[in-house]
Coordinates of C-alpha atoms and ligand atoms in Angstrom, one line a residue:
X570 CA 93.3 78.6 -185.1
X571 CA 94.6 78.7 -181.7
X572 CA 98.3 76.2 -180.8
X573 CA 99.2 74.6 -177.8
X574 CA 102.3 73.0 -177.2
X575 CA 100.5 69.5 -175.0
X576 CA 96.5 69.2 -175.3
X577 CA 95.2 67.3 -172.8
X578 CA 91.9 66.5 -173.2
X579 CA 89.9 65.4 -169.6
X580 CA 90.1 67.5 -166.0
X581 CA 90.3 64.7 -163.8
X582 CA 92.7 63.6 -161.7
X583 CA 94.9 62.2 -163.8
X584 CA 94.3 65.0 -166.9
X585 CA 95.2 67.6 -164.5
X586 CA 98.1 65.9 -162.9
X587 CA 99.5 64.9 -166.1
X588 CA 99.5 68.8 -166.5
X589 CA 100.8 70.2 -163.4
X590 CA 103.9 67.6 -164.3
X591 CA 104.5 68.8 -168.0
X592 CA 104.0 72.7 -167.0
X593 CA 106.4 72.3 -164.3
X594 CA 109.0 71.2 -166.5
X595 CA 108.1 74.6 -168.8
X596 CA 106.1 73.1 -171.2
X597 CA 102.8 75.3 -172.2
X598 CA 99.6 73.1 -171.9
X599 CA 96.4 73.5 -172.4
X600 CA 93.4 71.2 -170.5
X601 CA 90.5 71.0 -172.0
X602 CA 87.2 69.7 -169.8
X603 CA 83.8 68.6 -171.2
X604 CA 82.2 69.9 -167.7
X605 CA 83.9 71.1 -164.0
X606 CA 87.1 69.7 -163.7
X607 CA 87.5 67.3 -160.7
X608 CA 83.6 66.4 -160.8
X609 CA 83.2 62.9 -162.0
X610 CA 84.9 59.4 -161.1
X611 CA 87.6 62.1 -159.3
X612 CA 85.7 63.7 -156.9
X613 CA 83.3 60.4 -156.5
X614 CA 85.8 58.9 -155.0
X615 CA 86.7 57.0 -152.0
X616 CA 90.0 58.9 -151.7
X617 CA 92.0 55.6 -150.3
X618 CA 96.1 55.4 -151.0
X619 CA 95.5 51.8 -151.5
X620 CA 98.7 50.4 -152.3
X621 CA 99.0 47.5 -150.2
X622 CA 95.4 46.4 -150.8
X623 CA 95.7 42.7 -151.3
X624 CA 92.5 42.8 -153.7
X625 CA 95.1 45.0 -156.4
X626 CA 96.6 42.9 -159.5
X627 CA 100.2 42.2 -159.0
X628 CA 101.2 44.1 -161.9
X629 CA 100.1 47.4 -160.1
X630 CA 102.7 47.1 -157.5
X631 CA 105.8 48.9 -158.8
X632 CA 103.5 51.8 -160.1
X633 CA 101.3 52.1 -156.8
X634 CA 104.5 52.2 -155.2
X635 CA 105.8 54.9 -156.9
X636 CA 102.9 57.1 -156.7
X637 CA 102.6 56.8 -152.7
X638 CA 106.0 57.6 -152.8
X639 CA 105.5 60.7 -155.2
X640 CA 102.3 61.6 -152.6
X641 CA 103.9 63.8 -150.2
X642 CA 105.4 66.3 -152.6
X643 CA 102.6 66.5 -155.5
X644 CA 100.1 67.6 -152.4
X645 CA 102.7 69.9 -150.7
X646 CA 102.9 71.4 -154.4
X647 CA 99.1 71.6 -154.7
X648 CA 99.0 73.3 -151.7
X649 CA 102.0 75.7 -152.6
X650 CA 100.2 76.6 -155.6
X651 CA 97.0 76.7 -154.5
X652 CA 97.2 78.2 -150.9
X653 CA 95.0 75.4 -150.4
X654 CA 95.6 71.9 -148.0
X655 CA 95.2 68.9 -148.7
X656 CA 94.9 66.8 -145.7
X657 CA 95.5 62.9 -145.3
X658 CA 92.7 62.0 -142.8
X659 CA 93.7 58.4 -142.1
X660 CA 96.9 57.1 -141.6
X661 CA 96.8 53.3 -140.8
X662 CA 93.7 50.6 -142.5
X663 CA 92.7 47.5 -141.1
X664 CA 92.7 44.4 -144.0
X665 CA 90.0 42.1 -143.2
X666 CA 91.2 38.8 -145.2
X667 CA 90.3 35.3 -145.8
X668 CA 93.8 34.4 -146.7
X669 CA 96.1 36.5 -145.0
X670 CA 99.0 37.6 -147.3
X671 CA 102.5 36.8 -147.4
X672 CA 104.6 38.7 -144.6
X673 CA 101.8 40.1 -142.4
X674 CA 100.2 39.4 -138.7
X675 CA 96.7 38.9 -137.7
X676 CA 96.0 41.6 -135.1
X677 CA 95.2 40.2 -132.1
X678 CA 91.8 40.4 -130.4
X679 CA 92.8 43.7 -127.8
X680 CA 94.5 45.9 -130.9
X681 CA 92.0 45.8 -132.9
X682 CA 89.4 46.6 -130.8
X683 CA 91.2 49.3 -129.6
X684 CA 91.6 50.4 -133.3
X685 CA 88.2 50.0 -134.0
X686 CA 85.7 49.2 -130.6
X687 CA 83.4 47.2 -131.2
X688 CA 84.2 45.2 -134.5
X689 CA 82.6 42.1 -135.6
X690 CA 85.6 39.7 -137.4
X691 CA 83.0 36.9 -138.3
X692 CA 86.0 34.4 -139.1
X693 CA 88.0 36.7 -141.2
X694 CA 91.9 37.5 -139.9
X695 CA 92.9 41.4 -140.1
X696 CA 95.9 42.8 -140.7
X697 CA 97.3 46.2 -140.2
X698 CA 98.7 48.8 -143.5
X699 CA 100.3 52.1 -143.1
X700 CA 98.3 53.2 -145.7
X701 CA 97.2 56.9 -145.8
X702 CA 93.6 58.5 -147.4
X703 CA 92.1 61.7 -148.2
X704 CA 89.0 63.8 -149.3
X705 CA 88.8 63.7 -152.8
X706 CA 86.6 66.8 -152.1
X707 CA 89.7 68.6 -150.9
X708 CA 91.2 67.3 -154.1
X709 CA 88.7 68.8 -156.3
X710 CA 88.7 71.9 -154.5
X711 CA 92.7 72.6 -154.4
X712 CA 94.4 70.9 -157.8
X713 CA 92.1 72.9 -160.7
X714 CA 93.6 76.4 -159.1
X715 CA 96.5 74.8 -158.6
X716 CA 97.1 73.7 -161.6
X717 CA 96.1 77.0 -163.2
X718 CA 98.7 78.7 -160.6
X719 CA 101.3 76.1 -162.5
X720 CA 100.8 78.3 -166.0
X721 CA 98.0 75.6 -167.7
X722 CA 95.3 76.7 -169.3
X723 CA 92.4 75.1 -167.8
X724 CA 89.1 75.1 -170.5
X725 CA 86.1 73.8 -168.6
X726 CA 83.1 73.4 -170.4
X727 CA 84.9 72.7 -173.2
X728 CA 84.8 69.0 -175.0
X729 CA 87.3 68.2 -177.1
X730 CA 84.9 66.7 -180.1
X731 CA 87.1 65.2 -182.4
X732 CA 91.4 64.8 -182.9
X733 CA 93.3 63.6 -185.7
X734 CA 96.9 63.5 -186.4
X735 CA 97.6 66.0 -188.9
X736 CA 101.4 65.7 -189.9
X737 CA 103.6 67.7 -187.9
X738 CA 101.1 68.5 -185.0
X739 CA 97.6 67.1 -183.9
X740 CA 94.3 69.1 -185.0
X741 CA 91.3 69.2 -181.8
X742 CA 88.2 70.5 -182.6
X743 CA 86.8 71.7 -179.1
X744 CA 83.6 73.2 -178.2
X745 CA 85.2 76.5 -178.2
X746 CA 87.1 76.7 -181.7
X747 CA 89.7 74.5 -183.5
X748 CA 93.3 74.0 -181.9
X749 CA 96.6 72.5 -182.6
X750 CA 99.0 71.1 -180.3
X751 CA 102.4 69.6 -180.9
X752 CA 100.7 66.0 -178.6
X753 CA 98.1 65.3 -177.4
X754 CA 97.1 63.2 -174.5
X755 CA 94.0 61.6 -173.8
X756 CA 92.6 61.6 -170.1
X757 CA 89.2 61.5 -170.9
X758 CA 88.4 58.9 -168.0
X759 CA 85.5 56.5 -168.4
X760 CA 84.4 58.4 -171.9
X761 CA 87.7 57.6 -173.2
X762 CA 86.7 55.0 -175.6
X763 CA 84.5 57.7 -177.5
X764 CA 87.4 59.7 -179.0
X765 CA 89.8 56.7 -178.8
X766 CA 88.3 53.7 -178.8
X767 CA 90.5 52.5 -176.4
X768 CA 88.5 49.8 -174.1
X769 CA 88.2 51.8 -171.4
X770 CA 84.7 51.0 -169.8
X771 CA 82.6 52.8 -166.9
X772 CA 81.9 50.7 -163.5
X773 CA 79.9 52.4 -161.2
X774 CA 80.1 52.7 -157.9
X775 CA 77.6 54.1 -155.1
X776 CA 78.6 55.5 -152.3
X777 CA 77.3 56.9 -149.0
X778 CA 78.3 59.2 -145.9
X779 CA 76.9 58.8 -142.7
X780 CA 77.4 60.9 -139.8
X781 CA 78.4 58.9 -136.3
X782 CA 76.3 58.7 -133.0
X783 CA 78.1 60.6 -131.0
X784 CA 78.9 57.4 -128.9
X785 CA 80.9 55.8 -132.2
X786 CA 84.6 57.0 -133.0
X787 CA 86.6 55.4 -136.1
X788 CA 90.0 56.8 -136.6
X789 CA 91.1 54.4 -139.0
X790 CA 89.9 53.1 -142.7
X791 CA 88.4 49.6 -142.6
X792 CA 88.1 47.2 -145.4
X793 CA 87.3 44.0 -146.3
X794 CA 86.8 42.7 -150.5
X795 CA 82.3 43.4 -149.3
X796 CA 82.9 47.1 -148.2
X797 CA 84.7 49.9 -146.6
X798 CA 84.1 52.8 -144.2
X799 CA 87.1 55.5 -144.2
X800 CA 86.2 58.1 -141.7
X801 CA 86.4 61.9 -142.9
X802 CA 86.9 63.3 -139.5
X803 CA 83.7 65.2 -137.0
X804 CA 82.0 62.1 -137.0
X805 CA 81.8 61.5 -140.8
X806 CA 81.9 57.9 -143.0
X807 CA 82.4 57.4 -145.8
X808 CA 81.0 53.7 -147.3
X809 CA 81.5 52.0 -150.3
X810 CA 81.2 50.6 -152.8
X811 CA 79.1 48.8 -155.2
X812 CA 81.2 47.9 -158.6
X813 CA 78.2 47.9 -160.9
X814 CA 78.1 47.3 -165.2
X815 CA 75.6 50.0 -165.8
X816 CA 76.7 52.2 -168.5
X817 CA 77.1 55.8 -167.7
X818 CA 73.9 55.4 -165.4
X819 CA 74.8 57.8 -162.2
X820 CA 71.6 57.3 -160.6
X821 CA 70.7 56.1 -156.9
X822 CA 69.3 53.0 -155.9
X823 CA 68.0 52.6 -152.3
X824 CA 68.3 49.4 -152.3
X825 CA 72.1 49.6 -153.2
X826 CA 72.1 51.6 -150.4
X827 CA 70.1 49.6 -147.6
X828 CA 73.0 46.7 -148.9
X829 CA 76.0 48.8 -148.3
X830 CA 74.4 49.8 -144.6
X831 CA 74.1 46.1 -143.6
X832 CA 77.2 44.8 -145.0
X833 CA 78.9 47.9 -143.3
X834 CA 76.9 47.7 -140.2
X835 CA 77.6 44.2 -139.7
X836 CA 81.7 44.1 -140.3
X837 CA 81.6 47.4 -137.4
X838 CA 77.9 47.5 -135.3
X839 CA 78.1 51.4 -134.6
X840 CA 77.6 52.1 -137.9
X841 CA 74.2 51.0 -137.1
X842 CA 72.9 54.2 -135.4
X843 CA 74.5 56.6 -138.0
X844 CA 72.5 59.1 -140.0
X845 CA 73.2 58.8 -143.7
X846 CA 73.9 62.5 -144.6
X847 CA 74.7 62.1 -148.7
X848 CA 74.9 59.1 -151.3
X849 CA 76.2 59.7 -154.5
X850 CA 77.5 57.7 -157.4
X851 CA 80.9 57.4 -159.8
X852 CA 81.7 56.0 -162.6
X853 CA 85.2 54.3 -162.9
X854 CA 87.2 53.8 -165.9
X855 CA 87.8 50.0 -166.4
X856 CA 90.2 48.7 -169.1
X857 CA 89.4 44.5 -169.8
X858 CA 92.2 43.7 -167.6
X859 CA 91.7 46.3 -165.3
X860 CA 95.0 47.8 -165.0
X861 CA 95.3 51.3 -166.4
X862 CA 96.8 52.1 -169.9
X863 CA 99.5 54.6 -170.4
X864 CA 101.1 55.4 -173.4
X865 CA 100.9 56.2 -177.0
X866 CA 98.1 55.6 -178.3
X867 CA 99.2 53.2 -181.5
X868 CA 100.1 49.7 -182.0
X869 CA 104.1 49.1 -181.9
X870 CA 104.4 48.7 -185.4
X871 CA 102.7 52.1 -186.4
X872 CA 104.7 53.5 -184.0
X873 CA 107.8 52.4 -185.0
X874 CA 107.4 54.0 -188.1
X875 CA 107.6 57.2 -186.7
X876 CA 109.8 59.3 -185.6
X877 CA 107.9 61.9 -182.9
X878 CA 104.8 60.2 -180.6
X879 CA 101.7 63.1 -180.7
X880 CA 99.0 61.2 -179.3
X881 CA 99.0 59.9 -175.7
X882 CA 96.9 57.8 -173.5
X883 CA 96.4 57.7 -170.0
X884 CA 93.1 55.8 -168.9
X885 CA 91.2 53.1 -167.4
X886 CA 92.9 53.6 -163.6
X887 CA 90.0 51.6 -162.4
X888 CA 89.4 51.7 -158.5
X889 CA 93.1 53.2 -158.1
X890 CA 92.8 56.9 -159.5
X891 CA 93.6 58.8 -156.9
X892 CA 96.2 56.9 -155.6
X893 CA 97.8 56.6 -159.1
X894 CA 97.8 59.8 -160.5
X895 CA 101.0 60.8 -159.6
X896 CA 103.2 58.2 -160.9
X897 CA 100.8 57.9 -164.1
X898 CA 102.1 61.4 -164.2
X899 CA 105.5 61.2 -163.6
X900 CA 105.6 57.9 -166.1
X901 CA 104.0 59.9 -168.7
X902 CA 106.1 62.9 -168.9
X903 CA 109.4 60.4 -168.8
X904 CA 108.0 58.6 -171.9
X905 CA 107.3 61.6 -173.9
X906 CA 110.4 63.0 -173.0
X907 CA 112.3 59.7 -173.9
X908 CA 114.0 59.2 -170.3
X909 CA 114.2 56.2 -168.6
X910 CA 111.2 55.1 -166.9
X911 CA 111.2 54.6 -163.0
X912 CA 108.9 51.7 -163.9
X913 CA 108.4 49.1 -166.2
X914 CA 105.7 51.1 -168.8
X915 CA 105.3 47.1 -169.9
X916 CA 101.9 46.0 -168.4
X917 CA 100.3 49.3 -169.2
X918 CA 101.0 49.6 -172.9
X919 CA 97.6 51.0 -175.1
X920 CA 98.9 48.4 -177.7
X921 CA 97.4 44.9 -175.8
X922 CA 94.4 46.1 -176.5
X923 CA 93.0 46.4 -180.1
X924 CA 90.9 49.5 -180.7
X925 CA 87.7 49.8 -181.7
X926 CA 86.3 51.9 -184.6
X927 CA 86.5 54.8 -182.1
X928 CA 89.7 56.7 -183.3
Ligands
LIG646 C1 82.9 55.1 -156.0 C2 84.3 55.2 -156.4 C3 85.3 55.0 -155.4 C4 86.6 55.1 -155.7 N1 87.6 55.0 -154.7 C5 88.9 55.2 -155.0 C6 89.8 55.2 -153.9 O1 89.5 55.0 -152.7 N2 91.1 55.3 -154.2 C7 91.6 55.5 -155.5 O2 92.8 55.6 -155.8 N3 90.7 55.5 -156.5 C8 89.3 55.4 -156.3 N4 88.4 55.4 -157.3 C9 88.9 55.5 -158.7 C10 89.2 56.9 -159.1 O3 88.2 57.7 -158.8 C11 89.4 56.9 -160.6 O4 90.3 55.8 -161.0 C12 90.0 58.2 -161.1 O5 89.3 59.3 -160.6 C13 90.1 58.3 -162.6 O6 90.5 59.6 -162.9 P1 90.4 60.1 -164.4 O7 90.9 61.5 -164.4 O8 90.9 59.1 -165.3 O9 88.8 60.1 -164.6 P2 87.7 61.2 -164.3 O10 87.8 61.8 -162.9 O11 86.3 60.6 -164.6 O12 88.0 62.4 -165.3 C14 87.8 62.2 -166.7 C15 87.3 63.6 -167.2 O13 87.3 63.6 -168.6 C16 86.2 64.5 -169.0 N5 85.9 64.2 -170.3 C17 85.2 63.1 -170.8 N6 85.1 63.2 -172.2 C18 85.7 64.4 -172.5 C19 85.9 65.0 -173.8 N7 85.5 64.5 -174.9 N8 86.6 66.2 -173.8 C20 87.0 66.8 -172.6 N9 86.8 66.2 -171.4 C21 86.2 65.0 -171.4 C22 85.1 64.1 -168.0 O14 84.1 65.1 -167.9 C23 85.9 64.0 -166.7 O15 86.0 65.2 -165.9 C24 87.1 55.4 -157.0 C25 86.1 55.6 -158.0 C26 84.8 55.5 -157.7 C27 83.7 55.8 -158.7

């Protein structure tokens, strides 16, 4: 039987991010992914740093902060590992709002259609966010060699099938042979609740790309709580997104579609010409609350009872992934090695949720 010091079963985002942290602080890990790492709700994604968005619960706030402001550093490392870049593509978004929040200013008519000619408010105010985005494509492409670069051992193809605490270490039976490992966390996305059962649940969401009449130019992302469009550069759109209950149901519907390009087309009219070059959909990992849980994976009174944590959680990041992943990482690694958190862990303990018969 094989040992790894940290198991961390799932290679998405957040899996692989929780193991670039660990291995950069010299601990051995091992990742172990059912299928390609980076190639479900990770690489589906829209790829927005939505921090500000006024559509996120309140109790996000100090973690999304956090993680924009880890951002710079955990892609300059990708890209020093990797030899690959990153690239933010947008810098600035443009809020459309019923209620505009606390603390910002409606742009006036002239600024935003210079920031994006030829856009249709129909009532709503909009309001302007440094906010940055990026290719989750790029993403996908850069952070699995990465993260092998960093030292982990990255087993795609590989499902962890079952994991039980086992005394002094946790025993993982893979599709590739049994394993030990001294923890283990659990990043296993919107599948989490099958090896957990842990509430995390799978929203889907479709998505489009379109390429631009030449005549159209969108430099930054625009959203409203209908739809967005964040421009990929040459031309390129990306629209989204339906939030769906289906189950693990990934397929198409054109007439999903045909909704997103009128709700798009009529929030920015240039849209209208554009030539729909790929549609694809993602599945998202929604906790009840839909706020993402991080943390060991055991009620407070189990817990207390013992003296070293060995299984971890870190799921259910919803529609904020991508822009979370870095501070879920960074939280993580400060839990299990008992230093103070840089935020309050509080509203994102596994314990407020009861767990099914999954575990
Ligand atoms: C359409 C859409 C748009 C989005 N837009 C944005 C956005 O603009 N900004 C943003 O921040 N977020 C966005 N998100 C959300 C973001 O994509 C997710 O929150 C994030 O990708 C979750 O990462 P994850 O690693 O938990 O899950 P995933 O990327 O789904 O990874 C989980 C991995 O676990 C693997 N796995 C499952 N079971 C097992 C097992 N038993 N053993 C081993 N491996 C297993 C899966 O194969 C998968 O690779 C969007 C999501 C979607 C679908």
């Amino acid at each position: 039987m094989k040992h790894t010091e940290v198991a961390v079963a799932g290679g998405g985002i957040v899996g692989l991010t929780i193991a670039l942290e660990l291995a950069s602080m010299g601990r051995q890990v091992t990742v172990f992914e059912r299928q390609r790492a980076m190639s479900e709700a990770s690489w589906a994604a829209g790829g927005m740093l939505a921090a500000a968005d006024p559509e996120n619960p309140p109790a996000l706030h100090s973690l999304s902060e956090l993680s924009r402001s880890l951002y710079p550093q955990f892609l300059a490392r990708v890209a020093e590992l990797s030899g690959m870049k990153v690239p933010i593509r947008t810098r600035q978004t443009i809020q459309g709002t019923s209620h505009l929040p606390y603390g910002f200013f409606t742009l006036d008519a002239t600024t935003l259609n210079t920031l994006a000619p030829g856009i249709e408010t129909d009532g709503r105010s909009f309001f302007l966010l440094e906010e940055d985005s990026l290719s989750p494509r790029d993403l996908a492409r850069a952070l699995p060699p990465a993260v092998r670069a960093a030292g982990v051992a990255l087993h795609e193809d590989c499902p962890v099938l079952s994991a039980q605490e086992n005394g002094s270490h946790v025993k993982l039976a893979t599709a590739q042979g049994e394993w030990t490992a001294d923890i283990l966390i659990h990043a296993t996305g919107a599948w989490t609740a099958e090896l957990t059962g842990a509430p995390s649940t799978p929203r889907k969401g479709q998505m489009i790309e379109v390429q631009l009449p030449q005549s159209a130019q969108l430099d930054v992302v625009l959203r409203t709580e209908e739809i967005y469009l964040i421009p990929r550069g040459q031309g390129r759109v990306v629209i989204g997104a339906t939030v769906e209950d289906a189950g693990f149901d990934k397929e198409i519907d054109p007439r999903a579609i045909e909704e997103l390009m009128a709700t798009a087309a009529s929030l920015w009219p240039p849209v209208r010409g554009a030539e729909i070059v790929e549609t694809w959909a993602g599945l998202r990992p929604a906790s009840p609350d839909e706020l993402p849980m991080i943390g060991p994976l055991e009620n407070g009174a189990e817990q207390k009872k013992r003296r070293e944590q060995r299984i971890w959680l870190a799921a259910g990041h919803f529609r904020n992934g991508i822009l979370l992943a870095p501070g879920t990482a960074r939280l993580m690694r400060q839990m299990i090695t008992g230093a103070t958190p840089s935020v309050d862990p509080a509203p994102f303990r596994c314990d407020r949720f009861a767990l099914s018969s999954g575990q």
